[in-house]
Short mmCIF file of C-alpha atoms in Angstrom, two decimals:
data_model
loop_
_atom_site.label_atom_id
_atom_site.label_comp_id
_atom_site.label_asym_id
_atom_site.label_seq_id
_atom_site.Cartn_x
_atom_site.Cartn_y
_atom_site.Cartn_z
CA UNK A 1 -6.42 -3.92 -32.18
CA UNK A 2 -4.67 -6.68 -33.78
CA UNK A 3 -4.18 -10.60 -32.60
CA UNK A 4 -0.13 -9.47 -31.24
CA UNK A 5 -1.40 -6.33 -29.44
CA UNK A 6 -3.77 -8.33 -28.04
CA UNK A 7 -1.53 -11.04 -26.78
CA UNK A 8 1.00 -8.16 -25.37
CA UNK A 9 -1.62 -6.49 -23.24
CA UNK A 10 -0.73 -7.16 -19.36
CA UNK A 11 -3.88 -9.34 -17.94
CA UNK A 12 -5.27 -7.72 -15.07
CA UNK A 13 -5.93 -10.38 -12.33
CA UNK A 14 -9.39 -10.01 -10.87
CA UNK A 15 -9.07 -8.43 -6.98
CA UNK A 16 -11.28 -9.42 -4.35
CA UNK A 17 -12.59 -6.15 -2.94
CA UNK A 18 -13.93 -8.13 0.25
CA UNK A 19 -10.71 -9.17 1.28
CA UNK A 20 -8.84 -5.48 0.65
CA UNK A 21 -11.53 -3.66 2.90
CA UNK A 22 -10.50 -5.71 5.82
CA UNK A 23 -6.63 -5.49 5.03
CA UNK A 24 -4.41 -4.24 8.06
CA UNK A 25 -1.32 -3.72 7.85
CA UNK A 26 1.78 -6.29 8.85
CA UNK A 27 5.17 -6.01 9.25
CA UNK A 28 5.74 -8.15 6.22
CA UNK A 29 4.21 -5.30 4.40
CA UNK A 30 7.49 -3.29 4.36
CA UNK A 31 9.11 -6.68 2.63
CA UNK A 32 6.16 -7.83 -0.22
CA UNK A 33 5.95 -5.97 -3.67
CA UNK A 34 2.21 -6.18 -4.13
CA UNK A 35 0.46 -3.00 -4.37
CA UNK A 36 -1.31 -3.24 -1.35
CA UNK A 37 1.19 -4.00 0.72
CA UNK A 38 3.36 -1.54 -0.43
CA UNK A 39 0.43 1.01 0.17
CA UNK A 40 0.03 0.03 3.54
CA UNK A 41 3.57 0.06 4.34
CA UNK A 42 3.66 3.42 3.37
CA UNK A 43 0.78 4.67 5.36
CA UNK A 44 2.33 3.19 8.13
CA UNK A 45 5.69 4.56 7.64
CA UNK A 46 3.49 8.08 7.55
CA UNK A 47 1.93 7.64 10.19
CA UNK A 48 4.43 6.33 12.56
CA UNK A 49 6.16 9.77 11.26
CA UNK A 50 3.66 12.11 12.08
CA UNK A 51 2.75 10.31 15.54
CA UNK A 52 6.68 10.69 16.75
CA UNK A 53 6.63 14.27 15.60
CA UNK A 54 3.64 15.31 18.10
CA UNK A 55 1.45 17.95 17.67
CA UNK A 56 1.82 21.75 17.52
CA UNK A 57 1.17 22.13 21.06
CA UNK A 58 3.68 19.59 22.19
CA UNK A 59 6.61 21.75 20.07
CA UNK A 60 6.29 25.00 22.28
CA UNK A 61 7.06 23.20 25.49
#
């Protein structure tokens, strides 16, 4: 790898594992453009889904 390919390679910023593991989600989530928000703003958006749309059981009322 040369000195400009070097230079041109996107630096990866160190992540602080501690801090993820204890990440919950906020409604700022759905508004930030980090990964991990965006993750957990997704999962949420899932989730929320899935919880409105009840269970099997619930659908043959």
């Amino acid at each position: 790898m040369n000195k400009n390919e070097n230079q041109n390679q996107k630096q990866i910023k160190p992540v602080n594992t501690n801090d993820l593991a204890g990440r919950q989600f906020k409604s700022e989530d759905y508004k930030n453009s980090d990964e991990v928000s965006q993750g957990l703003a997704e999962t949420h958006e899932q989730m929320s889904d899935t919880y409105q749309e009840g269970t099997v059981e619930d659908t043959n009322r």
